[in-house]
Coordinates of C-alpha atoms in Angstrom, one line a residue:
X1 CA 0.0 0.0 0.0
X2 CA 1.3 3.4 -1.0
X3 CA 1.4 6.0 1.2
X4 CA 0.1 9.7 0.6
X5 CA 0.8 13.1 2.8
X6 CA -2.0 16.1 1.8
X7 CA -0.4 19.6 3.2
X8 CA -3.2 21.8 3.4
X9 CA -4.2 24.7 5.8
X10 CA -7.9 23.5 6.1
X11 CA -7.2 20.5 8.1
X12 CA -10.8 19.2 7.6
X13 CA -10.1 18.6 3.6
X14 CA -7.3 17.0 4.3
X15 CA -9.3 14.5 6.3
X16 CA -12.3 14.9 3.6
X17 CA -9.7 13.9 0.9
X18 CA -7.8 10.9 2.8
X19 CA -10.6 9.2 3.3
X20 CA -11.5 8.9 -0.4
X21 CA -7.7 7.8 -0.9
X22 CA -7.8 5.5 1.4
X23 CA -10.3 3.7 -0.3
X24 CA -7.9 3.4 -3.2
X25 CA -5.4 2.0 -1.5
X26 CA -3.5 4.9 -0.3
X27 CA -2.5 5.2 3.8
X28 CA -3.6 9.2 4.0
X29 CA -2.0 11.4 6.0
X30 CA -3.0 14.9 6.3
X31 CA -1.4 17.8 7.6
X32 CA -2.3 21.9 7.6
X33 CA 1.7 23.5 7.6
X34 CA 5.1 22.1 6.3
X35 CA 5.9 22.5 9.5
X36 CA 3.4 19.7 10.6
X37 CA 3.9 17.9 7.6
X38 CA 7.8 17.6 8.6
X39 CA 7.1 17.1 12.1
X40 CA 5.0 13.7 11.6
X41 CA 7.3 12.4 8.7
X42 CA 9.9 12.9 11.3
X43 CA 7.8 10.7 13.9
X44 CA 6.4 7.7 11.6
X45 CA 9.4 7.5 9.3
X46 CA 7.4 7.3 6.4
X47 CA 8.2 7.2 2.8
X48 CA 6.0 8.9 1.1
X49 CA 5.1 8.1 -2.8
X50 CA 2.3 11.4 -3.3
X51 CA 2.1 14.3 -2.1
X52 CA -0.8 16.6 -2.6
X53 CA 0.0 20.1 -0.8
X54 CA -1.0 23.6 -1.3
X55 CA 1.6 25.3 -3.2
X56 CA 1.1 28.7 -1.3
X57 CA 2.3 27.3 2.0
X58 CA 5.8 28.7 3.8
X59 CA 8.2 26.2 2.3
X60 CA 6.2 23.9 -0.1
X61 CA 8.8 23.4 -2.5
X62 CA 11.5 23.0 0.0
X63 CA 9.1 20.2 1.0
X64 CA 8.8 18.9 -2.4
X65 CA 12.4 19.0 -3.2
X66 CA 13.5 17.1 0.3
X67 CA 10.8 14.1 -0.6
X68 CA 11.8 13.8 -3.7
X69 CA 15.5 13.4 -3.0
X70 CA 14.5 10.4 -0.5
X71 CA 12.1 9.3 -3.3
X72 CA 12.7 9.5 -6.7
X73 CA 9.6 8.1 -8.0
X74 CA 7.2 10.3 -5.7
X75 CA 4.6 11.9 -7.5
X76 CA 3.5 15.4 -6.3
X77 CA -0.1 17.6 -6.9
X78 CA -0.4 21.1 -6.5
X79 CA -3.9 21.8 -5.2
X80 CA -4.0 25.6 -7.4
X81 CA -7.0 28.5 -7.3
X82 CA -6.6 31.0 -9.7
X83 CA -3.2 32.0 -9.2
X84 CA -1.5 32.6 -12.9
X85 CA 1.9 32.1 -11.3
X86 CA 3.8 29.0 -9.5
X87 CA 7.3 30.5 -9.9
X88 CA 8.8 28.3 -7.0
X89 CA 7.7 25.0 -7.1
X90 CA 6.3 25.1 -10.6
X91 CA 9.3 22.3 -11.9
X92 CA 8.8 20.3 -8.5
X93 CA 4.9 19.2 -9.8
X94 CA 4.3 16.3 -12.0
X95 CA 0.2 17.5 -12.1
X96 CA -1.8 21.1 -10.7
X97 CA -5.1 20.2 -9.9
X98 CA -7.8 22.6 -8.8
X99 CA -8.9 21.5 -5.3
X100 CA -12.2 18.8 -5.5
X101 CA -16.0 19.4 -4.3
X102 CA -17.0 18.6 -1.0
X103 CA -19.1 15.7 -2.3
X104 CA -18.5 12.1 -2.7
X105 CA -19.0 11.8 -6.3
X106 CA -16.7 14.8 -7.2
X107 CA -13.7 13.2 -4.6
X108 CA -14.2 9.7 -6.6
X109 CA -13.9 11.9 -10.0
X110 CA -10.7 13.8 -8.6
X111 CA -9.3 10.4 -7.5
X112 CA -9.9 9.1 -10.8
X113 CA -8.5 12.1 -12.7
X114 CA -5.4 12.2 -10.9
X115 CA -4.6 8.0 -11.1
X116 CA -5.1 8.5 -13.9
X117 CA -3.3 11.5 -15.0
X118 CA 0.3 10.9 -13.3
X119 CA 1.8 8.5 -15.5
X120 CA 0.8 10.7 -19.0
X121 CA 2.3 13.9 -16.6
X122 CA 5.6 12.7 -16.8
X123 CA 5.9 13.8 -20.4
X124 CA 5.6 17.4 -19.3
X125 CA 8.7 17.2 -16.9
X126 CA 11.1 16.1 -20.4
X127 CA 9.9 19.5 -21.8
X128 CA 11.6 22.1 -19.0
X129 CA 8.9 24.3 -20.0
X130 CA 7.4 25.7 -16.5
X131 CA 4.3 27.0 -18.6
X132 CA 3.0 23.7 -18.7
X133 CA 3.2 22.6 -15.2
X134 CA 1.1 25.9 -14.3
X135 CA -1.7 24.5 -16.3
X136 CA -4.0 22.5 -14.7
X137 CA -4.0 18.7 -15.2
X138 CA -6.1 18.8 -18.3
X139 CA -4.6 20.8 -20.4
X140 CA -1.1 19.3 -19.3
X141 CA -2.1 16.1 -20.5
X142 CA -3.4 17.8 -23.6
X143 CA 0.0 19.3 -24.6
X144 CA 1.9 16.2 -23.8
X145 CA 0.0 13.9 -26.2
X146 CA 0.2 16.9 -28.5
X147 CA 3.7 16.8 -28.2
X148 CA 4.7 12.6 -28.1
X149 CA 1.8 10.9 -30.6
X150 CA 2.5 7.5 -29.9
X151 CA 0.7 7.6 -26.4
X152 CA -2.6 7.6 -28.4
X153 CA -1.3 5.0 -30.4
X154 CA -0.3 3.1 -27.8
X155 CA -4.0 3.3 -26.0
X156 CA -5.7 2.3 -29.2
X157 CA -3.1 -0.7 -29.2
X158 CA -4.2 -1.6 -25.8
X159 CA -7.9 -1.3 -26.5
X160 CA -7.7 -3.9 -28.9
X161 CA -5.8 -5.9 -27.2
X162 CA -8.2 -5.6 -23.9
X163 CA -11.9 -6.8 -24.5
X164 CA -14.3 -4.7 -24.0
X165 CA -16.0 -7.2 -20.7
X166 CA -18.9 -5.6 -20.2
X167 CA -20.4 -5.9 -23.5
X168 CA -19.9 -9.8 -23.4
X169 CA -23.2 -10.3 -20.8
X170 CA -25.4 -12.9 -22.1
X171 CA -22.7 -14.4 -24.3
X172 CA -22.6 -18.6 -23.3
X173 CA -19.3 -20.1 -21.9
X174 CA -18.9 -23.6 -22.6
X175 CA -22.2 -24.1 -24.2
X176 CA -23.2 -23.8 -20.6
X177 CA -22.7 -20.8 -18.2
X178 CA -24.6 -17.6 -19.4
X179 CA -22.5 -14.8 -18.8
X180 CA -25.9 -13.0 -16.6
X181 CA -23.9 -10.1 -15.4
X182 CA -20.6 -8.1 -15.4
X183 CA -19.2 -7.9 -11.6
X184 CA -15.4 -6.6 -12.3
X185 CA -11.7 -7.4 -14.2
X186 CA -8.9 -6.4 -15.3
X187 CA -7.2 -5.9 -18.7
X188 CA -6.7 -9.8 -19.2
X189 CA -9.8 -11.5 -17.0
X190 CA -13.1 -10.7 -16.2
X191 CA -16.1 -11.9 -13.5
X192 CA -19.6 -12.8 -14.0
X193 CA -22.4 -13.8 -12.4
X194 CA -23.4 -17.2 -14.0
X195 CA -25.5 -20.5 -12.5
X196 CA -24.3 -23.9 -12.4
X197 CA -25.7 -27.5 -11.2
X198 CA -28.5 -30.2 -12.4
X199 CA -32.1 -29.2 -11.9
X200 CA -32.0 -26.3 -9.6
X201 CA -29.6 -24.1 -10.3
X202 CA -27.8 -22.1 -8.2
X203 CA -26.0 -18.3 -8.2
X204 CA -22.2 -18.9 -9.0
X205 CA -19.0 -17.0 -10.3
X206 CA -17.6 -17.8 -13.4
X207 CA -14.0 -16.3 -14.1
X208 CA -12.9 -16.1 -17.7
X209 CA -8.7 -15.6 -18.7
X210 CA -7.6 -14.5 -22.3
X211 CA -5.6 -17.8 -22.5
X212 CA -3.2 -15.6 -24.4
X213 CA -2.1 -13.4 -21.2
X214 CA -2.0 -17.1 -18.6
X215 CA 0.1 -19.9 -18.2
X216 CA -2.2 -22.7 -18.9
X217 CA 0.0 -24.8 -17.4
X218 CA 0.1 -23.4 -14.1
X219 CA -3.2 -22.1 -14.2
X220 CA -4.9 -25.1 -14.7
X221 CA -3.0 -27.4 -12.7
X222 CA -3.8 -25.0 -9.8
X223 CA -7.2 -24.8 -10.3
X224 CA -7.3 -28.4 -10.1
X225 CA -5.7 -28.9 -7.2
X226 CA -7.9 -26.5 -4.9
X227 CA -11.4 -28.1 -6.1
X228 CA -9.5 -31.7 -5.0
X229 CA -9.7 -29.9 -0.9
X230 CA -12.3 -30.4 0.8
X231 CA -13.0 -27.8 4.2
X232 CA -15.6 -25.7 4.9
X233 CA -13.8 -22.4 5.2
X234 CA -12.6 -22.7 1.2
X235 CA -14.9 -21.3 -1.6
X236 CA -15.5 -24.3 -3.6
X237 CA -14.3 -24.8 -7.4
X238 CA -17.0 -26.4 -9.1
X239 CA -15.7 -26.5 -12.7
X240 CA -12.4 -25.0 -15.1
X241 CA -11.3 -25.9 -18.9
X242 CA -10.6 -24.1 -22.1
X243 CA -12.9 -22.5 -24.6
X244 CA -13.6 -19.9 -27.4
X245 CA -16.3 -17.3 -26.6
X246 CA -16.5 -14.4 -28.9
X247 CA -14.0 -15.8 -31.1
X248 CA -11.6 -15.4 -28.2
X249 CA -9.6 -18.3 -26.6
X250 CA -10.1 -18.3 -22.5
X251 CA -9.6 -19.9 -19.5
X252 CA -12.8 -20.5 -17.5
X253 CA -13.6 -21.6 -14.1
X254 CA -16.8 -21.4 -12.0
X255 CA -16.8 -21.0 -8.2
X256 CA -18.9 -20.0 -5.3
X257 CA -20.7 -16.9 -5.3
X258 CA -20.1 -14.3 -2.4
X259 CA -22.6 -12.3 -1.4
X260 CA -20.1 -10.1 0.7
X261 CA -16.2 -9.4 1.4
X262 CA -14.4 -8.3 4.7
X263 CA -13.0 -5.3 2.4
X264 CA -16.5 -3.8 1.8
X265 CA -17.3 -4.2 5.4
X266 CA -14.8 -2.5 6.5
X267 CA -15.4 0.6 4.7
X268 CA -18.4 1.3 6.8
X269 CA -17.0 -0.1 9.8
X270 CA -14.7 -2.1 11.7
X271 CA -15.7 -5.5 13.7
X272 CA -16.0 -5.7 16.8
X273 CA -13.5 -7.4 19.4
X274 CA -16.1 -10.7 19.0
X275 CA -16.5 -10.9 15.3
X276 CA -12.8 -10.5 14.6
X277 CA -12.1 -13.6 17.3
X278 CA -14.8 -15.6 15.2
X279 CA -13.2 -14.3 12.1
X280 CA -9.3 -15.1 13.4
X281 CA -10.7 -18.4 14.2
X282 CA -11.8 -19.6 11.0
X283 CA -8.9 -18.5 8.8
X284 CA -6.7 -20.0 11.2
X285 CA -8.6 -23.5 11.0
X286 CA -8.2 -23.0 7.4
X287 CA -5.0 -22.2 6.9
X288 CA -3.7 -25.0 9.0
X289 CA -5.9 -27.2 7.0
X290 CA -4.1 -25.9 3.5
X291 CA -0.6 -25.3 5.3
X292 CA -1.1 -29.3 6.1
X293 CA -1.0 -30.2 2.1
X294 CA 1.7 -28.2 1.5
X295 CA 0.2 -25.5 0.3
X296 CA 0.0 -21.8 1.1
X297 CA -2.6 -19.3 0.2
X298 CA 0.2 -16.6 -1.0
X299 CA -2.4 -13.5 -1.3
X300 CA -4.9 -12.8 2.4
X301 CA -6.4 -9.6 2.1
X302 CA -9.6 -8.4 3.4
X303 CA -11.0 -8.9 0.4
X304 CA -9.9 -12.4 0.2
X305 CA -12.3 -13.1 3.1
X306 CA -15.9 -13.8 1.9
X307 CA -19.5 -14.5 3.4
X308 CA -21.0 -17.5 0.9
X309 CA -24.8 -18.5 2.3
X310 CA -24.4 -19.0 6.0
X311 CA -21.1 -19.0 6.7
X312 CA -17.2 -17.3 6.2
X313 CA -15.2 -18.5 3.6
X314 CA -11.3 -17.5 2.5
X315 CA -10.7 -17.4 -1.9
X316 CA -8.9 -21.0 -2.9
X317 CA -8.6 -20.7 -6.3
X318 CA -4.6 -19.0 -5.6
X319 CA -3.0 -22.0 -3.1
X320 CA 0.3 -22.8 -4.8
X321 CA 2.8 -25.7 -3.1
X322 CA 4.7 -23.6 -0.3
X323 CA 7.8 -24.8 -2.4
X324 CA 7.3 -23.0 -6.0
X325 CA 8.9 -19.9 -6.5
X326 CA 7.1 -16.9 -7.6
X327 CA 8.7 -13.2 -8.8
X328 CA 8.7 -10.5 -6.1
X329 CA 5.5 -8.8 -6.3
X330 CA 5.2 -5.3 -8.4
X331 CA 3.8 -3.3 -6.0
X332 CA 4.6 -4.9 -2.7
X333 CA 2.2 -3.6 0.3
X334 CA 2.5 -4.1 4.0
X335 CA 0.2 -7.1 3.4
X336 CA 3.2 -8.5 2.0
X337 CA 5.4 -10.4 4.8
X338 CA 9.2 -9.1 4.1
X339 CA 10.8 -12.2 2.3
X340 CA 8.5 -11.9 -0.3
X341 CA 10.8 -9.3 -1.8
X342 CA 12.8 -12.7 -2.5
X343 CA 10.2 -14.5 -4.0
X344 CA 9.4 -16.4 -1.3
X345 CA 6.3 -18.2 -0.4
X346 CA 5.1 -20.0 2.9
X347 CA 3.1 -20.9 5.5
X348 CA 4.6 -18.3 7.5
X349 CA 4.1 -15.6 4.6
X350 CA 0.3 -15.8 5.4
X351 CA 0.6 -15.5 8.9
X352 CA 1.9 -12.7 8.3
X353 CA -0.9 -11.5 6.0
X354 CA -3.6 -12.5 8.8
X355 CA -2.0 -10.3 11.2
X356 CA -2.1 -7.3 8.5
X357 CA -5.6 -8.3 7.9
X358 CA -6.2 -8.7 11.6
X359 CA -5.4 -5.0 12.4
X360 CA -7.1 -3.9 9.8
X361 CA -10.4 -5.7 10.5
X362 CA -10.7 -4.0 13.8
X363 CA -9.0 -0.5 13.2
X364 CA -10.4 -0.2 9.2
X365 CA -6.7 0.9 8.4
X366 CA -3.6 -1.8 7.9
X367 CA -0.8 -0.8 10.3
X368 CA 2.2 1.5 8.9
X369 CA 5.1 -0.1 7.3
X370 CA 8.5 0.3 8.7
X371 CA 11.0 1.3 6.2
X372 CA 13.5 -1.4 7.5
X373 CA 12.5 -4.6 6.1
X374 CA 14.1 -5.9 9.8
X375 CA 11.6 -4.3 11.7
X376 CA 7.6 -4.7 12.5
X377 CA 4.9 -2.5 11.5
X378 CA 4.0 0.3 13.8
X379 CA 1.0 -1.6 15.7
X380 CA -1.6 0.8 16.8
X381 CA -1.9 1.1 20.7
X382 CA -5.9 0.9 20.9
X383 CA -6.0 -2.9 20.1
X384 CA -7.4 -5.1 22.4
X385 CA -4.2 -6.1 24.3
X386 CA -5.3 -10.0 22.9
X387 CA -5.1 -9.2 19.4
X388 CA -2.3 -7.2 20.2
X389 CA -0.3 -10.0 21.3
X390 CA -1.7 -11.8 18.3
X391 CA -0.5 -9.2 15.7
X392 CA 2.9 -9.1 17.6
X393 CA 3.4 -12.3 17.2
X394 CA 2.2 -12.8 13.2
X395 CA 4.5 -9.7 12.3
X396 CA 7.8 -10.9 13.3
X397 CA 10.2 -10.2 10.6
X398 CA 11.7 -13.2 11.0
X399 CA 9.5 -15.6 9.5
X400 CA 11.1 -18.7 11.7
X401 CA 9.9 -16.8 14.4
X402 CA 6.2 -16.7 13.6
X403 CA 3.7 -18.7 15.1
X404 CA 1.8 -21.9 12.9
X405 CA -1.5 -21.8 12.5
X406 CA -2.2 -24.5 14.3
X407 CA -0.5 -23.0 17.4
X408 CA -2.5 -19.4 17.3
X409 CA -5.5 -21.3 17.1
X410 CA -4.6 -23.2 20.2
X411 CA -3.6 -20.0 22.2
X412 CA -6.8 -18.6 21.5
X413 CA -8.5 -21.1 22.7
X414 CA -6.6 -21.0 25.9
X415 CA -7.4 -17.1 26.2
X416 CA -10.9 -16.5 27.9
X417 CA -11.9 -13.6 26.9
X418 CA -11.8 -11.2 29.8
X419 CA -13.5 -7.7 29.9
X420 CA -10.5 -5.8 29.6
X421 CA -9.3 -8.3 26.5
X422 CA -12.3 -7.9 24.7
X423 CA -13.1 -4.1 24.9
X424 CA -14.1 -2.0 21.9
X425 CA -11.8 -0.7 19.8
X426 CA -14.8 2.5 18.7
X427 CA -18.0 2.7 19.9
X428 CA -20.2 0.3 19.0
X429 CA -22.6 1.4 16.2
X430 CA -25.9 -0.2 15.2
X431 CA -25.2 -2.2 11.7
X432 CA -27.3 -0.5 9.3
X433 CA -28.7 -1.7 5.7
X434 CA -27.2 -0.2 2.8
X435 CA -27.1 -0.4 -0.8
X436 CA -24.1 -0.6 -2.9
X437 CA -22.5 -1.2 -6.6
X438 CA -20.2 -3.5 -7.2
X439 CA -16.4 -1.9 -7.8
X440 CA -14.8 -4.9 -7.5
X441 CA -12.7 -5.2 -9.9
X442 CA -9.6 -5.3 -7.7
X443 CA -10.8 -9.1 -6.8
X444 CA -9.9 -9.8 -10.4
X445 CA -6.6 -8.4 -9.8
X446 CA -5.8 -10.3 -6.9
X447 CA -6.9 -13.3 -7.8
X448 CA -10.2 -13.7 -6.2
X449 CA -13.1 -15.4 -8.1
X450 CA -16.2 -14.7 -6.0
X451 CA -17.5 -10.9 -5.9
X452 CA -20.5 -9.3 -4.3
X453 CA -24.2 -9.3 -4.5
X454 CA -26.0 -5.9 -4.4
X455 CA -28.6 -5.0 -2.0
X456 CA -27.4 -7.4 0.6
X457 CA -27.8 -6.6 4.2
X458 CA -24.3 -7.6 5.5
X459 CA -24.3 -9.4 8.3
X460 CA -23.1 -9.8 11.9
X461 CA -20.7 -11.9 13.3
X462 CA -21.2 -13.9 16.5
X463 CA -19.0 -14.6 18.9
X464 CA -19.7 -18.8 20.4
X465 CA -19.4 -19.3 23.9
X466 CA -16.0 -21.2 24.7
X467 CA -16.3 -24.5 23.8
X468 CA -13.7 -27.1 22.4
X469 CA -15.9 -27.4 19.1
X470 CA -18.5 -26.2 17.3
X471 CA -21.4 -29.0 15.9
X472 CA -22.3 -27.8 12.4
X473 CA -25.1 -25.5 11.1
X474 CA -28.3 -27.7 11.8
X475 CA -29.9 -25.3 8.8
X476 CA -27.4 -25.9 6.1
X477 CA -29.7 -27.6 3.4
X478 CA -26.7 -28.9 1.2
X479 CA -24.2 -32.1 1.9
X480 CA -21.7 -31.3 4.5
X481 CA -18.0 -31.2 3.2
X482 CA -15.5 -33.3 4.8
X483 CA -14.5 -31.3 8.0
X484 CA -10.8 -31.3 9.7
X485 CA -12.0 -28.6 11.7
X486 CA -14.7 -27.0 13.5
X487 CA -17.7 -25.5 11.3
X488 CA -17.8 -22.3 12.1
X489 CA -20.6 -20.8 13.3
X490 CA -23.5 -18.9 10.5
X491 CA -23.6 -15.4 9.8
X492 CA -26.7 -14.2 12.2
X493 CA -28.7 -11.5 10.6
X494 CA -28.1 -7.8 12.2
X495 CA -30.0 -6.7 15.0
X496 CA -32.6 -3.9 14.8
X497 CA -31.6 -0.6 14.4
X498 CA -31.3 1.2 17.7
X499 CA -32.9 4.8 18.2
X500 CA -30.3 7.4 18.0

């Protein structure tokens, strides 16, 4: 995860504007002087990659110049009025950007604009030509396609080369899964909604490769291997192949359909002390269950953590043997334990990734990185002092040093949960019912097959009472799976709302 410092006198935008970052994957951090800017860069050692500031402020390029020696690839925004003139820190922007709407739409469309935007700036820095930096973002972009021709060239290029997903809903797969609706993808995949089984037919997820882009060799393989498992805390593979669709070759495969994700949760809240212990629970009892084939998930993110019917489930169609090499990740985020850098995979990799998760789940926001690869992330100090423990256990940098799966699970069960253990991290808020789209095309990106339903009321966790095991949903209508572990408990609908 990136990390992004907004330098802004009105504090309150800074706040306004972080929060919409955050959402893209950004850890915000706003501040209303240089002076305050320096003063918590000095205190959380962070590195920052962009930096949207107010170019008027006392020492704003000296603040641009000094990030950008200690990071050459930071990006930087000038938030502009209608100034005509940036004379200082003019040739220390990459975009100026005229300050967003206080509304949710407009921040989204700012986001957007800027992502978006950055890259194509970088033409305007080759030309030394501070008149172009003092225009805003628009017209910069404007001048530097005028001025380099292949970049439209090269976006027609990857139009053809990228389908265009959307338009292939009711299109058949396999001369048997109707592509019902477009959830999310990438350049090289897409989801739908499809059904699959005899008679009855339920909701599933159908994920579809341009076998071009994949490794069908890997792919497949892998596929094949998670729908052999059988536990109750995996999303079940039901079927995978080739085929042509749309005079296209693909890679298909149809999973489980999730009706929510830990991700979207926690963007309207965090879980309480109880549902995270239920939550820690099951992915441990799944992990060990995976991590005893020899296999490792290799990618545990919130969104990687899914509610299907009754009951929490983690993505499967990404285990890999703990033994394969894979290249260092792109853009590696704290989610990422440190010897991935090498290419490393392994059981203790996604412990790791549960304690990122972990703070996350109950604070909304993954911890801070360190900049040493040697040290832990900054742990906040308002977690429970159990999950605390937890986390400082999962995020040793050491991986030899982390905890199994098998031997968190067993702590927790020795830990009753006191009073003091278990106390809210935030007030507790009533869980309300609200409606959403479906931007999920992120879950393409990582790997995940199973998306989001809209207009689901998303529900509560509950906590069980201590007990050495847990007897299976009595109301699941389907065949149990094989079990090496406890069921976990169903997902209880959300109680009324309480009067404010």
């Amino acid at each position: 995860m990136k990390t992004a410092l907004i330098v802004d006198p009105d504090i309150g935008f800074g706040f306004w504007l972080g929060r919409g970052l955050d959402q893209s994957h950004y850890e915000s951090f706003p501040a209303k002087s240089v002076v305050d800017a320096t003063a918590l860069l000095d205190e959380l050692r962070l590195q920052v990659d962009l930096l949207i500031l107010n170019p008027a402020l006392p020492d704003a390029a000296k603040l641009a110049e000094s990030l950008r020696r200690s990071n050459d690839e930071l990006r930087v925004v000038a938030l502009i009025g209608d100034q005509p003139r940036l004379p200082e820190i003019a040739a220390r922007v990459d975009l100026c950007c005229r300050k967003p709407d206080r509304s949710e739409v407009k921040r989204l469309e700012w986001i957007g604009h800027v992502e978006e935007l950055l890259p194509a700036s970088l033409f305007g820095a080759t030309f030394k030509n501070s008149a172009l930096l003092r225009k805003c973002a628009g017209t910069l972009v404007r001048c530097a396609r005028h001025r380099d021709g292949g970049l439209d060239d090269t976006r027609r290029l990857d139009s053809a080369v990228a389908p265009s997903w959307p338009d292939w809903e009711g299109h058949i797969v396999q001369n048997q899964y109707r592509l019902e609706r477009y959830l999310g993808s990438s350049e090289q995949s897409a989801v739908f909604l499809t059904r699959c089984g005899d008679g009855v037919q339920q909701a599933a997820a159908i994920k579809v490769v341009l076998a071009d882009s994949a490794d069908r060799e890997i792919l497949l393989p892998r596929w094949e291997r998670a729908a052999a498992l059988s536990h109750p805390g995996l999303v079940r593979l039901f079927d995978m192949g080739n085929c042509e669709s749309c005079g296209t070759a693909l890679l298909y495969l149809v999973m489980e359909y999730a009706e929510d994700n830990l991700a979207e949760l926690l963007q309207q809240r965090p879980l309480t002390p109880d549902e995270a212990r239920e939550m820690l629970e099951l992915v441990l009892n799944t992990l060990d269950y995976i991590h005893s084939r020899g296999l490792v998930h290799g990618y545990l993110r919130p969104s990687d953590i899914l509610g299907v019917a009754d009951q929490l489930k983690i993505t499967s169609d990404g285990l890999r043997p703990a033994s394969e090499r894979v290249p260092a990740p792109a853009n590696r985020s704290v989610h990422d334990p440190p010897e991935s850098a090498a290419g490393i995979i392994s059981p203790a990799g996604d412990i790791w990734s549960l304690g990122i998760t972990l703070i996350e789940a109950l604070t909304q926001r993954p911890p801070l990185p360190r900049r040493s690869p040697r040290k832990p992330p900054v742990l906040p100090g308002s977690l429970p002092p159990l999950y605390l423990d937890v986390a400082r256990q999962c995020l040793q940098p050491d991986p030899s040093r982390r905890p199994t799966a098998a031997g968190l699970t067993e702590r927790l069960r020795k830990q009753l949960p006191t009073e003091e253990a278990l106390r809210p991290v935030t007030p507790r808020r009533s869980l309300r019912i609200w409606r959403y789209a479906v931007p999920v095309a992120f879950l393409a990106l990582a790997g995940s097959g199973v998306l989001l339903r809209p207009l689901y009321q998303i529900p509560v966790l509950v906590l069980p009472p201590p007990a050495l095991s847990v007897s299976p949903n009595p109301l699941r209508t389907t065949e149990p799976q094989e079990s090496h572990v406890s069921a976990p408990l169903p997902l209880l609908p959300p109680a009324p709302l309480e009067a404010p």
